[in-house]
C-alpha angles and dihedrals in degrees: 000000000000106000112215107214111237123267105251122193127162130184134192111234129187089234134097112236101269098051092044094051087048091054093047096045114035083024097058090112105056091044109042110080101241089174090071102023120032134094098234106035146239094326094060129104126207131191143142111276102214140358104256148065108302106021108133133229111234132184105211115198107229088261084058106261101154119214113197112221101173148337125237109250094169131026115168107157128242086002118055144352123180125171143170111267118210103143103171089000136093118255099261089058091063136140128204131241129189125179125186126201106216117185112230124169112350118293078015124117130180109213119196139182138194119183109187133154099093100145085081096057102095084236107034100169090048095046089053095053095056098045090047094067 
């Protein structure tokens, strides 16, 4: 099997880790752009329901139809959070995200991402390429 290499991705904040790991993860909802990814629109609202391993992220419609799109595998505050990523798909098609919180100068945090496990998407290559935009 061709294994396709993650999608990596870090950006500099003017937060300290904590703050910057709050923000990511009970903020979900304000950053991510629902209007163009979501399952249930514009309308919808996402956020991690709960602060530990195995809470899940789930996308709710605004008449409450819930859409799971991972589950929390890690959640170590202000440090590190991965999860499984499945947005529109079932579970067993899912990816894999982890996002770690450095501390830089201070009130600074590098965030960074990685986002792998694109062999299970039923077009890898294809799912890669979209994400990687």
């Amino acid at each position: 099997m061709n294994t396709l290499p993650p999608i990596r991705r870090a950006i500099l904040v003017e937060a300290d880790p904590a703050t910057a790991f709050e923000v990511f993860t009970a903020d979900l909802g304000r950053w991510w752009p629902l209007d163009e990814f979501s399952v249930h629109g514009k309308d919808a609202t996402v956020s991690f329901e709960g602060a530990e391993a195995g809470a899940r992220i789930v996308e709710r419609s605004a008449d409450g139809e819930a859409a799971v799109w991972g589950t929390v595998i890690r959640w170590e505050p202000p440090d590190a959070v991965a999860f499984t990523w499945h947005p529109g798909r079932h579970a067993d098609e899912a990816g894999y995200v982890e996002v770690t919180f450095i501390a830089g100068a201070p009130g600074q945090t590098m965030v960074r991402l990685e986002h792998s496990g694109w062999e299970l998407f039923a077009d890898p290559a294809a799912a890669r390429a979209e994400y990687d935009q």
